[in-house]
Amino acid sequence: MPQKTNLDYWTDFWNKTNLPSGLMNEEQQVSFWNRRSGDFAQKITTAQSRKRSRENLALLSAAGFCADGARVLDIGCGPGALSLPLARAGARVTSFDISAGMLAQLKRAADREGLPVETVEGSWWTADIDRLGFKGKFDLVISSMTPAIKDAETLDRMMACSRDYCFYIGSFPGGRDAMLEDLLRQIKMTPAPGRSPMGFLFPFMHLYLRGYRPKITISHRKWNEKLEWEKAAGHAIDIISHDQVCTDAMKRAIRKYYKKTAVGGKCTFKNELFLGMMIWNINPERGFCTSPTVKKRPGS
């Protein structure tokens, strides 16, 4: 029997640590994201969201990627936070998502501007990239804050679609609102494994042990909101529902908690988020992307 490598052990650890028991299944995800598609489409039109998109495109450009004429696959694209800016920059974008509602929002926005965006509905967990014609087709493949990349297999599938760059955005542990943490303890819930406490570190270590040296950028965001207790409860339900099914009994307990802890009918949400962004070339010999040269790509 061949001796296991560090990569084998890490893959085993990833699979066993990031158990799917708390994840919403595919049907539940479709229902959740379809319900939220309109809200998310509004969010990506805010000044803050547009600023983040510009920053992400600047990171790609600094790594040597040029959108003009490039073919891009956006996995778990949502309503187009990255698909639309890349299409505006001249890329031909294939936007892949499990939610028909999200894709409809994206398609409407792209059609209004006449942007070259093709939408494909499906689950990345079970996607057949040969049948889809995705293998080795794209100059850039993106995965940004999506449960689509949940293990080594789905990360490897992402990389197999690229002939050049990959771009991954994921979160670090910590930063959850203190009141929400107290709520989770009181109703005997823990953060779902769907948003793993090592979300960014799992794929990073997988890449490192395969010989890749991605270009990494870390960001930190903080925001406070004072909300009416009903809205605060709804916000908490929304956060929890990103990762797992929030039952009616859980929702009642959450509303009861926020009503009880409110001061003058209001609760304060204090949130912070640590994000990791990494860009790498799928050809290991090119490794760490340091070149600031922006290259023109032929349309293909």
Short mmCIF file of C-alpha atoms in Angstrom, two decimals, residues 27-267:
data_model
loop_
_atom_site.label_atom_id
_atom_site.label_comp_id
_atom_site.label_asym_id
_atom_site.label_seq_id
_atom_site.Cartn_x
_atom_site.Cartn_y
_atom_site.Cartn_z
CA GLU A 27 -32.97 21.40 -2.41
CA GLN A 28 -32.87 23.56 0.74
CA GLN A 29 -30.16 25.76 -0.75
CA VAL A 30 -32.19 26.34 -3.89
CA SER A 31 -35.19 27.38 -1.80
CA PHE A 32 -33.15 29.69 0.44
CA TRP A 33 -31.24 31.47 -2.32
CA ASN A 34 -34.30 31.83 -4.53
CA ARG A 35 -36.10 33.58 -1.67
CA ARG A 36 -33.15 35.91 -1.09
CA SER A 37 -32.29 36.64 -4.72
CA GLY A 38 -34.00 40.03 -4.81
CA ASP A 39 -32.33 41.18 -1.58
CA PHE A 40 -28.90 40.16 -2.80
CA ALA A 41 -29.44 41.81 -6.17
CA GLN A 42 -30.09 45.06 -4.30
CA LYS A 43 -27.01 44.61 -2.10
CA ILE A 44 -24.59 44.45 -5.00
CA THR A 45 -25.77 47.85 -6.23
CA THR A 46 -24.62 49.64 -3.05
CA ALA A 47 -21.56 51.90 -3.08
CA GLN A 48 -19.79 49.58 -0.64
CA SER A 49 -20.36 46.54 -2.84
CA ARG A 50 -19.18 48.38 -5.95
CA LYS A 51 -16.05 49.46 -4.07
CA ARG A 52 -15.28 45.85 -3.11
CA SER A 53 -15.73 44.78 -6.72
CA ARG A 54 -13.25 47.40 -7.89
CA GLU A 55 -10.77 46.23 -5.25
CA ASN A 56 -11.13 42.61 -6.36
CA LEU A 57 -10.57 43.52 -10.00
CA ALA A 58 -7.51 45.51 -8.98
CA LEU A 59 -6.11 42.42 -7.20
CA LEU A 60 -6.62 40.35 -10.34
CA SER A 61 -4.97 42.98 -12.50
CA ALA A 62 -1.98 43.23 -10.14
CA ALA A 63 -1.55 39.44 -10.43
CA GLY A 64 -1.32 39.70 -14.22
CA PHE A 65 -4.88 38.92 -15.24
CA CYS A 66 -6.55 41.01 -17.94
CA ALA A 67 -10.33 40.79 -18.31
CA ASP A 68 -10.43 42.12 -21.87
CA GLY A 69 -11.14 39.11 -24.10
CA ALA A 70 -10.79 36.57 -21.27
CA ARG A 71 -13.17 33.70 -20.58
CA VAL A 72 -14.31 33.60 -16.95
CA LEU A 73 -16.24 31.05 -14.88
CA ASP A 74 -17.89 32.43 -11.73
CA ILE A 75 -18.91 29.54 -9.43
CA GLY A 76 -21.71 30.38 -7.01
CA CYS A 77 -22.08 33.70 -8.79
CA GLY A 78 -25.23 34.88 -7.01
CA PRO A 79 -26.72 38.00 -8.64
CA GLY A 80 -23.38 38.92 -10.21
CA ALA A 81 -21.21 40.81 -7.71
CA LEU A 82 -18.14 39.75 -9.72
CA SER A 83 -19.69 38.47 -12.96
CA LEU A 84 -21.08 41.87 -13.95
CA PRO A 85 -17.92 43.97 -13.29
CA LEU A 86 -15.79 41.43 -15.16
CA ALA A 87 -18.19 41.48 -18.12
CA ARG A 88 -18.09 45.28 -18.11
CA ALA A 89 -14.29 45.01 -18.26
CA GLY A 90 -14.50 42.95 -21.44
CA ALA A 91 -14.61 39.35 -20.21
CA ARG A 92 -17.00 36.72 -21.54
CA VAL A 93 -18.47 35.35 -18.34
CA THR A 94 -20.13 32.02 -17.59
CA SER A 95 -22.06 32.43 -14.34
CA PHE A 96 -22.85 29.18 -12.50
CA ASP A 97 -25.25 28.96 -9.56
CA ILE A 98 -27.65 26.52 -7.91
CA SER A 99 -30.38 29.19 -7.68
CA ALA A 100 -32.56 29.99 -10.68
CA GLY A 101 -33.68 33.13 -8.85
CA MET A 102 -30.12 34.44 -8.52
CA LEU A 103 -29.39 33.68 -12.16
CA ALA A 104 -32.58 35.45 -13.28
CA GLN A 105 -31.52 38.58 -11.35
CA LEU A 106 -28.07 38.41 -12.94
CA LYS A 107 -29.41 37.83 -16.43
CA ARG A 108 -31.78 40.79 -16.21
CA ALA A 109 -28.94 43.07 -15.12
CA ALA A 110 -26.62 41.78 -17.86
CA ASP A 111 -29.26 42.11 -20.56
CA ARG A 112 -30.01 45.71 -19.54
CA GLU A 113 -26.37 46.58 -20.21
CA GLY A 114 -25.87 44.25 -23.15
CA LEU A 115 -23.13 42.32 -21.31
CA PRO A 116 -21.76 38.96 -22.53
CA VAL A 117 -22.89 36.78 -19.61
CA GLU A 118 -24.08 33.17 -19.99
CA THR A 119 -25.91 31.66 -17.00
CA VAL A 120 -25.78 27.97 -16.09
CA GLU A 121 -27.93 26.48 -13.33
CA GLY A 122 -26.57 23.58 -11.30
CA SER A 123 -24.88 22.36 -8.12
CA TRP A 124 -21.09 22.50 -8.02
CA TRP A 125 -21.12 19.60 -5.54
CA THR A 126 -22.24 17.24 -8.30
CA ALA A 127 -21.32 19.16 -11.47
CA ASP A 128 -20.02 17.10 -14.41
CA ILE A 129 -17.48 19.51 -15.90
CA ASP A 130 -16.83 17.22 -18.89
CA ARG A 131 -20.51 17.19 -19.82
CA LEU A 132 -20.73 20.94 -19.26
CA GLY A 133 -17.67 21.51 -21.42
CA PHE A 134 -15.94 23.44 -18.63
CA LYS A 135 -12.67 21.51 -18.31
CA GLY A 136 -9.66 23.66 -19.18
CA LYS A 137 -11.90 26.22 -20.87
CA PHE A 138 -11.46 29.37 -18.77
CA ASP A 139 -8.70 31.94 -18.27
CA LEU A 140 -10.05 32.68 -14.79
CA VAL A 141 -12.24 30.65 -12.43
CA ILE A 142 -13.74 32.39 -9.38
CA SER A 143 -15.24 31.16 -6.12
CA SER A 144 -16.28 33.97 -3.80
CA MET A 145 -17.95 33.38 -0.41
CA THR A 146 -19.93 30.40 -1.61
CA PRO A 147 -20.63 26.96 -0.09
CA ALA A 148 -19.95 25.50 -3.54
CA ILE A 149 -16.31 24.81 -2.58
CA LYS A 150 -16.84 22.57 0.43
CA ASP A 151 -14.01 20.04 0.17
CA ALA A 152 -10.90 19.04 -1.76
CA GLU A 153 -12.94 17.46 -4.53
CA THR A 154 -14.92 20.61 -5.29
CA LEU A 155 -11.74 22.73 -5.15
CA ASP A 156 -9.97 20.38 -7.56
CA ARG A 157 -13.00 20.54 -9.86
CA MET A 158 -12.74 24.34 -9.81
CA MET A 159 -9.07 24.21 -10.77
CA ALA A 160 -9.68 21.69 -13.54
CA CYS A 161 -11.81 24.29 -15.33
CA SER A 162 -8.99 26.83 -15.51
CA ARG A 163 -6.19 27.08 -18.04
CA ASP A 164 -4.60 29.98 -16.20
CA TYR A 165 -5.85 31.74 -13.04
CA CYS A 166 -8.07 30.89 -10.08
CA PHE A 167 -9.43 33.39 -7.54
CA TYR A 168 -10.87 32.29 -4.19
CA ILE A 169 -12.44 34.42 -1.46
CA GLY A 170 -13.29 32.89 1.92
CA SER A 171 -13.69 33.84 5.56
CA PHE A 172 -11.60 33.29 8.67
CA PRO A 173 -13.01 32.21 12.03
CA GLY A 174 -14.14 34.83 14.51
CA GLY A 175 -15.86 38.16 14.16
CA ARG A 176 -19.36 36.90 14.91
CA ASP A 177 -21.57 39.31 16.85
CA ALA A 178 -21.30 38.72 20.62
CA MET A 179 -25.07 38.81 21.06
CA LEU A 180 -25.49 36.24 18.31
CA GLU A 181 -22.86 34.01 19.94
CA ASP A 182 -24.75 34.23 23.23
CA LEU A 183 -27.97 33.36 21.43
CA LEU A 184 -26.38 30.30 19.82
CA ARG A 185 -25.18 29.09 23.23
CA GLN A 186 -28.59 29.60 24.81
CA ILE A 187 -30.47 27.65 22.15
CA LYS A 188 -27.68 25.05 22.09
CA MET A 189 -26.56 25.68 18.53
CA THR A 190 -23.05 25.88 17.16
CA PRO A 191 -21.85 27.54 13.95
CA ALA A 192 -22.63 25.15 11.12
CA PRO A 193 -19.78 23.25 9.48
CA GLY A 194 -21.03 24.64 6.19
CA ARG A 195 -19.16 27.84 7.04
CA SER A 196 -16.15 26.04 8.41
CA PRO A 197 -14.13 27.68 11.20
CA MET A 198 -11.13 27.18 8.90
CA GLY A 199 -12.93 28.21 5.70
CA PHE A 200 -10.02 29.99 4.04
CA LEU A 201 -7.29 27.85 5.57
CA PHE A 202 -8.60 24.54 4.22
CA PRO A 203 -8.20 25.42 0.52
CA PHE A 204 -5.00 27.39 1.17
CA MET A 205 -3.28 24.43 2.83
CA HIS A 206 -4.55 22.12 0.10
CA LEU A 207 -2.93 24.35 -2.51
CA TYR A 208 0.28 24.78 -0.54
CA LEU A 209 0.75 21.04 -0.16
CA ARG A 210 0.24 20.65 -3.89
CA GLY A 211 3.10 23.06 -4.56
CA TYR A 212 1.15 26.24 -5.30
CA ARG A 213 2.09 29.58 -3.77
CA PRO A 214 -0.96 31.82 -4.18
CA LYS A 215 -0.86 35.58 -3.89
CA ILE A 216 -2.80 36.38 -0.71
CA THR A 217 -4.60 39.49 0.52
CA ILE A 218 -6.30 39.70 3.93
CA SER A 219 -9.03 42.23 4.68
CA HIS A 220 -10.95 43.19 7.80
CA ARG A 221 -14.40 44.75 7.87
CA LYS A 222 -16.35 46.04 10.86
CA TRP A 223 -19.83 47.46 11.13
CA ASN A 224 -22.37 48.26 13.84
CA GLU A 225 -26.13 48.49 13.45
CA LYS A 226 -28.80 49.44 15.96
CA LEU A 227 -31.98 47.65 14.93
CA GLU A 228 -35.54 47.22 16.16
CA TRP A 229 -35.60 43.86 17.93
CA GLU A 230 -37.84 42.26 15.28
CA LYS A 231 -35.40 43.27 12.55
CA ALA A 232 -32.42 42.13 14.65
CA ALA A 233 -34.08 38.73 15.08
CA GLY A 234 -34.68 38.54 11.35
CA HIS A 235 -31.04 39.43 10.74
CA ALA A 236 -29.89 36.63 13.07
CA ILE A 237 -32.20 34.12 11.38
CA ASP A 238 -30.77 35.20 8.03
CA ILE A 239 -27.16 34.69 9.17
CA ILE A 240 -27.87 31.25 10.61
CA SER A 241 -29.89 30.24 7.54
CA HIS A 242 -26.90 30.84 5.28
CA ASP A 243 -25.43 27.60 6.63
CA GLN A 244 -28.24 25.39 7.84
CA VAL A 245 -31.98 25.03 8.09
CA CYS A 246 -33.46 27.31 10.74
CA THR A 247 -36.57 25.50 12.02
CA ASP A 248 -39.75 27.23 13.17
CA ALA A 249 -38.90 26.34 16.78
CA MET A 250 -35.45 27.91 16.39
CA LYS A 251 -36.97 31.04 14.86
CA ARG A 252 -39.37 31.39 17.79
CA ALA A 253 -36.47 31.04 20.25
CA ILE A 254 -34.45 33.64 18.37
CA ARG A 255 -37.29 36.17 18.33
CA LYS A 256 -37.92 35.57 22.04
CA TYR A 257 -34.23 36.15 22.79
CA TYR A 258 -34.01 39.46 20.93
CA LYS A 259 -37.26 40.76 22.39
CA LYS A 260 -36.00 39.94 25.90
CA THR A 261 -32.53 41.48 25.43
CA ALA A 262 -33.68 44.64 23.63
CA VAL A 263 -33.05 48.01 25.27
CA GLY A 264 -35.74 50.52 24.42
CA GLY A 265 -36.99 48.05 21.81
CA LYS A 266 -33.64 47.97 19.98
CA CYS A 267 -30.60 45.69 19.74
#
